PDB file of C-alpha atoms in Angstrom:
ATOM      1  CA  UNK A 397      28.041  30.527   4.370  1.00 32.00           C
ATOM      2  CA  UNK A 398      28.018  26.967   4.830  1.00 27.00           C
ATOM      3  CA  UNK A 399      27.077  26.721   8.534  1.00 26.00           C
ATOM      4  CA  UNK A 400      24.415  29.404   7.579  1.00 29.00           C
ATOM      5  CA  UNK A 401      23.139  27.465   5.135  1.00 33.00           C
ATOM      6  CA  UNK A 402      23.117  24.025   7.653  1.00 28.00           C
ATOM      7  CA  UNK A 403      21.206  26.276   9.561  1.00 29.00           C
ATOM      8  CA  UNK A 404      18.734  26.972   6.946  1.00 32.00           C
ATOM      9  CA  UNK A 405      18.648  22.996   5.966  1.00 35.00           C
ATOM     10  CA  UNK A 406      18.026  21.983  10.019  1.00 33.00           C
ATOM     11  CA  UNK A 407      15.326  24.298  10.595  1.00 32.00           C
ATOM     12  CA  UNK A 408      13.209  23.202   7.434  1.00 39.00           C
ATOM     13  CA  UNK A 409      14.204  19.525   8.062  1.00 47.00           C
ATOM     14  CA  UNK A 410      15.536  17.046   5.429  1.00 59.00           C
ATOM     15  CA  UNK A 411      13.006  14.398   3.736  1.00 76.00           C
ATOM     16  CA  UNK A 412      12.307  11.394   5.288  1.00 92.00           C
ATOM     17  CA  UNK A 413      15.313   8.907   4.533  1.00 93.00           C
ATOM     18  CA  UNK A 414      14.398   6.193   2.086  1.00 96.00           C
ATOM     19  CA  UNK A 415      14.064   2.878   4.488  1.00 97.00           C
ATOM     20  CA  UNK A 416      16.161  -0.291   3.747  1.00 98.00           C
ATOM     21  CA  UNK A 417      13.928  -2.140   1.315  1.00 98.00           C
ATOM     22  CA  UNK A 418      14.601  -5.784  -0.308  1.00 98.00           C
ATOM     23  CA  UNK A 419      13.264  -6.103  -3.947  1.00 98.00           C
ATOM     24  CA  UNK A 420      11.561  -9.430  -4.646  1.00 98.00           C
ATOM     25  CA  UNK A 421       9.834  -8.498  -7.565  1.00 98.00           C
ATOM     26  CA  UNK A 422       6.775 -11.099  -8.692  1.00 98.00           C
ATOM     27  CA  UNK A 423       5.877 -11.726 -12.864  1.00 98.00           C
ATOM     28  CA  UNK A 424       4.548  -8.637 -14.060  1.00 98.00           C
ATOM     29  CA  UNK A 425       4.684  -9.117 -17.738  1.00 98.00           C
ATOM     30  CA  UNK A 426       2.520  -7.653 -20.842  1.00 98.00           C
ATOM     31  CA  UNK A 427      -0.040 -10.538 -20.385  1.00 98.00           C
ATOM     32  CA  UNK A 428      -0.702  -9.069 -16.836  1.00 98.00           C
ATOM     33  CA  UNK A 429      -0.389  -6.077 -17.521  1.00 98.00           C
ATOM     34  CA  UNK A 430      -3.035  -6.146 -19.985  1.00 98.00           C
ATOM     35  CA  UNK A 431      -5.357  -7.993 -17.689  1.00 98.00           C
ATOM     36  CA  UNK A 432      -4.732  -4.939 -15.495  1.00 98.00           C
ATOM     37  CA  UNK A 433      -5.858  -2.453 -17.871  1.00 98.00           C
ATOM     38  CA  UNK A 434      -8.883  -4.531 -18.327  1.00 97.00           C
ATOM     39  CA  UNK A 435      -9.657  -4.635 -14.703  1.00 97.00           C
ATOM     40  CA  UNK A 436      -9.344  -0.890 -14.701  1.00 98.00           C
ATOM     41  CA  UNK A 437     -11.726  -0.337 -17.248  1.00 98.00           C
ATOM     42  CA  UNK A 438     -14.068  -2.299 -15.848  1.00 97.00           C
ATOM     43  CA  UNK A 439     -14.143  -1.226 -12.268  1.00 97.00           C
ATOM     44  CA  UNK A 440     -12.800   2.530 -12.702  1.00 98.00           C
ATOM     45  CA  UNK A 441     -13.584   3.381 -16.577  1.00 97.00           C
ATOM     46  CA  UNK A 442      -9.754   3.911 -17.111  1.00 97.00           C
ATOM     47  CA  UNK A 443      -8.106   2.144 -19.701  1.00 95.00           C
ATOM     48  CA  UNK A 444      -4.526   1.618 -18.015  1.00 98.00           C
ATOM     49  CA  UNK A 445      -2.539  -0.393 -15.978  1.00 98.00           C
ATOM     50  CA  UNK A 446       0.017   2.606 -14.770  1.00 98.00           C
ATOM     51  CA  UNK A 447      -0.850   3.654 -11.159  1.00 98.00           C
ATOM     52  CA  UNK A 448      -0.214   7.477 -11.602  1.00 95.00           C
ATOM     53  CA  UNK A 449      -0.235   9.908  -8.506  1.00 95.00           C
ATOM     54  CA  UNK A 450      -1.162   7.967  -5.446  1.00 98.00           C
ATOM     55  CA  UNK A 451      -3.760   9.461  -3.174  1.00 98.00           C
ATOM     56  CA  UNK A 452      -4.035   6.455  -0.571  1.00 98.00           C
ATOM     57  CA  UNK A 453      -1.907   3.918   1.147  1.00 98.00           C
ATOM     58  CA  UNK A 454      -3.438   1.194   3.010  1.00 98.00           C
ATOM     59  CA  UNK A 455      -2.730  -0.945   5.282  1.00 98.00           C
ATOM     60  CA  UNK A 456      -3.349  -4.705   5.326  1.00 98.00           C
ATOM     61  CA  UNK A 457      -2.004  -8.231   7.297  1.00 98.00           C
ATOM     62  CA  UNK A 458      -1.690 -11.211   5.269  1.00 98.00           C
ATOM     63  CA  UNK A 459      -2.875 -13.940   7.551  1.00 97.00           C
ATOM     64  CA  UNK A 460       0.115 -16.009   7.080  1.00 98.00           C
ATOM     65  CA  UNK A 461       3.072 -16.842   9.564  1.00 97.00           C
ATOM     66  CA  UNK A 462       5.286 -16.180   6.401  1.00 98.00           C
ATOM     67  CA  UNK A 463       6.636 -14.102   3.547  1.00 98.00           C
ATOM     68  CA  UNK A 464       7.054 -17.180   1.162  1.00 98.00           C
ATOM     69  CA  UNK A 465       3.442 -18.122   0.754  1.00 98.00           C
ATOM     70  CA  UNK A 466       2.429 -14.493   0.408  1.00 98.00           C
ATOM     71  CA  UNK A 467       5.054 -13.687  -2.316  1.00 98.00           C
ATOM     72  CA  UNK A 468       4.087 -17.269  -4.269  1.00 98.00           C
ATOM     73  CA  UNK A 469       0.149 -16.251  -3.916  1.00 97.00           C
ATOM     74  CA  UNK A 470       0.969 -13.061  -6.001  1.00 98.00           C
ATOM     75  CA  UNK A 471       3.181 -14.404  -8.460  1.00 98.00           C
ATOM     76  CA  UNK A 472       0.596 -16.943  -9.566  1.00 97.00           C
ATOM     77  CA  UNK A 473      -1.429 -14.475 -10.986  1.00 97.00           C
ATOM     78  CA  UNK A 474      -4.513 -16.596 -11.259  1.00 96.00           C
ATOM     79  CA  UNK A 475      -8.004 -15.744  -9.884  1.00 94.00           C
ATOM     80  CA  UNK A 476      -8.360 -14.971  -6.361  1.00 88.00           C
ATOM     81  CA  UNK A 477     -10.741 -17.261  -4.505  1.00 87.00           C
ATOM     82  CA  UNK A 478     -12.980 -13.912  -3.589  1.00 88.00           C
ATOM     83  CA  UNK A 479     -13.920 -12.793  -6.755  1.00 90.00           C
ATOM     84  CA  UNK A 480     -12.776 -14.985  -8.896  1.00 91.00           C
ATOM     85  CA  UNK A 481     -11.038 -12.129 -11.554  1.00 94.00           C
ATOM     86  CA  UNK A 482      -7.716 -11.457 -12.974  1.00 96.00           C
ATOM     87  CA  UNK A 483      -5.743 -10.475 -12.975  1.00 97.00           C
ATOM     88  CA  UNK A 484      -4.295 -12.030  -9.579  1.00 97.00           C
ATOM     89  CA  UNK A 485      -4.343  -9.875  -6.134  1.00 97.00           C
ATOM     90  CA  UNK A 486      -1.086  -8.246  -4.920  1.00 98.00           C
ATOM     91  CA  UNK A 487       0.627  -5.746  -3.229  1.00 98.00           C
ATOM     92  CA  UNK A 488       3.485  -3.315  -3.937  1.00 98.00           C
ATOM     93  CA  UNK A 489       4.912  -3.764  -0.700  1.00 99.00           C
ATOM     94  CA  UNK A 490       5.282  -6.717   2.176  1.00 98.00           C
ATOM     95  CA  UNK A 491       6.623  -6.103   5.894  1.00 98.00           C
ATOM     96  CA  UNK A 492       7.515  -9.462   7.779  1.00 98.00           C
ATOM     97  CA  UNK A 493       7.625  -9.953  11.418  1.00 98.00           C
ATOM     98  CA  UNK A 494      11.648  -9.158  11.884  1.00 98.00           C
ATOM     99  CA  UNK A 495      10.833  -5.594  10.215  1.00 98.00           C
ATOM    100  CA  UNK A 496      12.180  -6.696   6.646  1.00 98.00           C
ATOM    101  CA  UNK A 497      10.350  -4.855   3.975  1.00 98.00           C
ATOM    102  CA  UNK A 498       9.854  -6.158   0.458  1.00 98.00           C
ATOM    103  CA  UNK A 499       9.200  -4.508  -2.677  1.00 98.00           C
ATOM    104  CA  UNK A 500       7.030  -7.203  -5.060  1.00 98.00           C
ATOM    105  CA  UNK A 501       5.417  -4.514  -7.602  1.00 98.00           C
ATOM    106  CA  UNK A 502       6.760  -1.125  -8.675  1.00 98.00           C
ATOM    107  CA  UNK A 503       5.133   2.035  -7.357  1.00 98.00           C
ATOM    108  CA  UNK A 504       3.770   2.624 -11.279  1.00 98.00           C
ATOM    109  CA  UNK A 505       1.603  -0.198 -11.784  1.00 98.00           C
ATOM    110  CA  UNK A 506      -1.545  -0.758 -10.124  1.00 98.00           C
ATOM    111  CA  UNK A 507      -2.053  -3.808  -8.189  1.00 98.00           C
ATOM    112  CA  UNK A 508      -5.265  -5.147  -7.182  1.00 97.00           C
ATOM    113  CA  UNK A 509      -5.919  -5.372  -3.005  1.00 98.00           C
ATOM    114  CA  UNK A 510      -8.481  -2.698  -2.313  1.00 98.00           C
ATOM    115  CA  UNK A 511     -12.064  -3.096  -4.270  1.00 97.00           C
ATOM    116  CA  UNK A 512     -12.619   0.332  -5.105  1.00 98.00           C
ATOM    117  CA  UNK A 513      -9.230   1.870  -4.375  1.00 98.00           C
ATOM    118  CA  UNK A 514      -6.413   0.206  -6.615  1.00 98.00           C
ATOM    119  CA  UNK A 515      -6.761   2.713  -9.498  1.00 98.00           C
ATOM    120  CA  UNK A 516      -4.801   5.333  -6.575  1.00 98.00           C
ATOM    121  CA  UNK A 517      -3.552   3.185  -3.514  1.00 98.00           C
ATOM    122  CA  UNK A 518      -0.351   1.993  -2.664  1.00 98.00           C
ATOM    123  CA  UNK A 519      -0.500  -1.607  -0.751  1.00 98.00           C
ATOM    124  CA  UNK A 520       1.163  -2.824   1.855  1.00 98.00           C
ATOM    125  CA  UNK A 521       0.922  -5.808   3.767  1.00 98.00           C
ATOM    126  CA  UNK A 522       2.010  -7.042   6.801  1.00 98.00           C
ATOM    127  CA  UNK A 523       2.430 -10.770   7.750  1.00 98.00           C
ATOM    128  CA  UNK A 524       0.330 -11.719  10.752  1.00 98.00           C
ATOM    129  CA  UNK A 525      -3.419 -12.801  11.484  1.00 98.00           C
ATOM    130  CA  UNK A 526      -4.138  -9.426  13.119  1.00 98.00           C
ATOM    131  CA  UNK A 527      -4.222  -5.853  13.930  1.00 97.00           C
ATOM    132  CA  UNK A 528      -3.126  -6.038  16.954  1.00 97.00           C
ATOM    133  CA  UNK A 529      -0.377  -8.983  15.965  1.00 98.00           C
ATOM    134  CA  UNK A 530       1.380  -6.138  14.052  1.00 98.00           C
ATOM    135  CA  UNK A 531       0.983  -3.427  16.003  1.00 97.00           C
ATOM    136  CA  UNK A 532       2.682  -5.154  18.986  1.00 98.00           C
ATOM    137  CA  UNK A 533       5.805  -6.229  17.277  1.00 98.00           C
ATOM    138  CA  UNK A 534       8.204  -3.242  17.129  1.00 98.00           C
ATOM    139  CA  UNK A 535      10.052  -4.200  14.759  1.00 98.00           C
ATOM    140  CA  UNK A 536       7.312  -4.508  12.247  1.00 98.00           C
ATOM    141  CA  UNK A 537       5.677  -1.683  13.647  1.00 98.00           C
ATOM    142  CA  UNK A 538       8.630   0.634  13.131  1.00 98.00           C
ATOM    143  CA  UNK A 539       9.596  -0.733   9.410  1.00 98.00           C
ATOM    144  CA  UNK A 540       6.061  -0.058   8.345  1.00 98.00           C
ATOM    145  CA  UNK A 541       5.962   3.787   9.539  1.00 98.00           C
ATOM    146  CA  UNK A 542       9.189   4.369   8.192  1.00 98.00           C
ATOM    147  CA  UNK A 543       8.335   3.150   5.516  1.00 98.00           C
ATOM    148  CA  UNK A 544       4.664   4.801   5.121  1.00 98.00           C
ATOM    149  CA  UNK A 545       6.079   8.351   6.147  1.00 97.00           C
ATOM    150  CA  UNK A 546       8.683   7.872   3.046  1.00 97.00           C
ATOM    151  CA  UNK A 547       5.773   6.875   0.894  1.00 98.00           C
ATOM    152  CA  UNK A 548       3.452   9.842   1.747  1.00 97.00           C
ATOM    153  CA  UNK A 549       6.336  12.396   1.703  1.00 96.00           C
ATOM    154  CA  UNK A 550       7.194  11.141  -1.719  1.00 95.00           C
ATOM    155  CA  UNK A 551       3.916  11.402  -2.973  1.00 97.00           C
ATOM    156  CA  UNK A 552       1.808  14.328  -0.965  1.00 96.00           C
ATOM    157  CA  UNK A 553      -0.224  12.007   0.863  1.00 97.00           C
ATOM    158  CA  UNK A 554      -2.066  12.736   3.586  1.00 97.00           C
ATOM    159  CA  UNK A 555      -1.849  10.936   7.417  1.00 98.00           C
ATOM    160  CA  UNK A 556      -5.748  10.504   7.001  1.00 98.00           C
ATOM    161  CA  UNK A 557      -5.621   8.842   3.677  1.00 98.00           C
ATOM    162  CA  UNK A 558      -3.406   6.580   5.280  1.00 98.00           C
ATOM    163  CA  UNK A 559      -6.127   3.715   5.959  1.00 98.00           C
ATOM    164  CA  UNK A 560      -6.650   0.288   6.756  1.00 98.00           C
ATOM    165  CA  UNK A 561      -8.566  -1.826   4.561  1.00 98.00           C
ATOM    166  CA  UNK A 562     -11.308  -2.182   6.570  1.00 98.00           C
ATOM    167  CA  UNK A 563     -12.000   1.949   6.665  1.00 98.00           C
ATOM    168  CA  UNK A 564     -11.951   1.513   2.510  1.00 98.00           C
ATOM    169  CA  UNK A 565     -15.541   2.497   2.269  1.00 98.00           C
ATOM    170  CA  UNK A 566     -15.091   5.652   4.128  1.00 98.00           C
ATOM    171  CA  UNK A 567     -12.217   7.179   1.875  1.00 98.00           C
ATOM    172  CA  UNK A 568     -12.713  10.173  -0.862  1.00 98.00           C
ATOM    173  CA  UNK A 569     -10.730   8.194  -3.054  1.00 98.00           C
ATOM    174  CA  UNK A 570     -13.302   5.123  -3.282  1.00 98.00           C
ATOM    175  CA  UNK A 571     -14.977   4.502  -6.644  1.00 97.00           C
ATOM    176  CA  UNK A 572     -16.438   1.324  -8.160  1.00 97.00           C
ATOM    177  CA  UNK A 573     -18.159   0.900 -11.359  1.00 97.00           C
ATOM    178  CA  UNK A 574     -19.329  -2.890 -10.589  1.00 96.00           C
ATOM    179  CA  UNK A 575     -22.814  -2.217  -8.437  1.00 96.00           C
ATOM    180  CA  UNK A 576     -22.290  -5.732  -6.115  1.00 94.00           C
ATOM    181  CA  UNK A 577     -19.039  -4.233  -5.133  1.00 96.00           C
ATOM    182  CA  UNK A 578     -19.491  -1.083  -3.904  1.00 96.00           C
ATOM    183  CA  UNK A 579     -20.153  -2.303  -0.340  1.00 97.00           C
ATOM    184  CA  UNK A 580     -17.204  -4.945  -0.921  1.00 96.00           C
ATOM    185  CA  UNK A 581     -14.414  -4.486   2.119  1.00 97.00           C
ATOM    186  CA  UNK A 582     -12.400  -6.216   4.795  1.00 97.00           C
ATOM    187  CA  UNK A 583     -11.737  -6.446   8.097  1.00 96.00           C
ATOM    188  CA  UNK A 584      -8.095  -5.913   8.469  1.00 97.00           C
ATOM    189  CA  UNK A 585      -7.013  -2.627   9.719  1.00 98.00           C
ATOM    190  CA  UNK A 586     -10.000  -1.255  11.134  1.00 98.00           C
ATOM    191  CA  UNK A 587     -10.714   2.410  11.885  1.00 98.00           C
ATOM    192  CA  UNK A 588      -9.516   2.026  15.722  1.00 98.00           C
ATOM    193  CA  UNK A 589      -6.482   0.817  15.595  1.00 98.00           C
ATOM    194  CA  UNK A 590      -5.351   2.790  12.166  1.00 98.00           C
ATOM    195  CA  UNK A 591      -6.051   6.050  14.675  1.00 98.00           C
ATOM    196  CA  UNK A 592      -3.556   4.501  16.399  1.00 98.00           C
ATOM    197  CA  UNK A 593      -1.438   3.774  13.552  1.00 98.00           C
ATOM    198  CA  UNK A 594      -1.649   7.632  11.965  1.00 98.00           C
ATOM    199  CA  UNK A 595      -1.169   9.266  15.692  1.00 98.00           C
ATOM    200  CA  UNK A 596       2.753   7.212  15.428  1.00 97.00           C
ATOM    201  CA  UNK A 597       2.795   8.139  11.814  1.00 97.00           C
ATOM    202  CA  UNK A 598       2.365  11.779  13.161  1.00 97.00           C
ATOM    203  CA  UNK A 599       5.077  11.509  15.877  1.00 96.00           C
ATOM    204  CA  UNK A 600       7.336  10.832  13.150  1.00 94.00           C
ATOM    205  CA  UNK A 601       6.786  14.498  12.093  1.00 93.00           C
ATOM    206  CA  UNK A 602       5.741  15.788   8.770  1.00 91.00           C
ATOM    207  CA  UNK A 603       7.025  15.881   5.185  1.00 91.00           C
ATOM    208  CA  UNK A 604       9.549  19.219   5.232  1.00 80.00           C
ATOM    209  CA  UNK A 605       8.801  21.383   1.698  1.00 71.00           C
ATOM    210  CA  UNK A 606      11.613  23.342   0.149  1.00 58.00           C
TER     211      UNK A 606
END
């Protein structure tokens, strides 16, 4: 019975092993918390801060040679430069260039890196000044899909809402209630290289289903 049932487990395949990740969690307090829900009500009509079944995960580079600065830039929690709103920009997860992945914001709360996308994306950034920076350094390269094909498994998402920020505009998923930022996007991660990106993420193989 129990080789039979090895058997069984091999040919269905066994979920996508959780990948080594470091917590370095930034202030995330009531005070931003609140600010959160207020951003959310304003942009997406929902009056929450809880990020509640993720539909997207996308993909962004920091534009930094570090983690350090990125993690301080998030823990400030004052108004980005961009926009000039609060509460401060972050992301739930950062890859750095020797493949270490860091965990800043828990997978409930929302966190604001995607204009028109944060009320159901997952973030994730990658420190580097390019696309291509990242996508050459295997070690980086290999965290972030292992990381990405736990992340979808986990929560039913799709390879093609996998995204880079720059393909934001394109997604199902995109909704913004403030009319001057509808059009609002970036230009990390465009729609080129995330094909790229999504055929590795396939040759990982897909999310086995009891």
């Amino acid at each position: 019975m129990l080789v039979l049932a090895l058997l069984v487990a091999a040919s269905i395949g066994a979920a996508p092993p959780r990948p080594h990740i470091v917590e370095r969690p930034i202030p995330f307090g009531p005070a931003r918390r609140a600010e959160t829900a207020r951003y959310a009500e304003r942009h997406y009509g929902l009056d929450t801060y809880r990020l509640e079944h993720p539909h997207v995960i996308v993909e962004h580079y920091t534009a930094t040679t570090t983690f350090a600065p990125v993690w301080s830039t998030f823990a400030a929690d004052t108004p980005d430069p961009e926009l000039g709103e609060l509460p401060g920009t972050c992301a739930h997860f950062v890859i750095d260039r020797d493949g270490t992945i860091y965990q800043l914001v828990p997978l409930y709360l929302i966190c604001r890196h995607t204009v028109g996308l944060n009320w159901t994306a997952i973030g994730i950034e990658h420190v580097g000044f390019s696309d291509a920076q990242v996508m050459d350094n295997p070690r980086q390269m290999s965290a972030s899909l292992r990381l990405v094909r736990w992340l979808r498994c986990r929560f039913d998402i799709e390879i093609k809402n996998v995204i880079g920020h720059n393909e934001s505009l394109s997604s199902p998923y995109h909704r913004e209630d403030v009319v001057s930022l509808r059009t609002q996007t970036h230009s990390d991660f465009n729609r080129a290289d995330m094909q790229v990106y999504r055929q590795r993420l396939a040759a990982l193989g897909g999310c086995p289903h009891p």
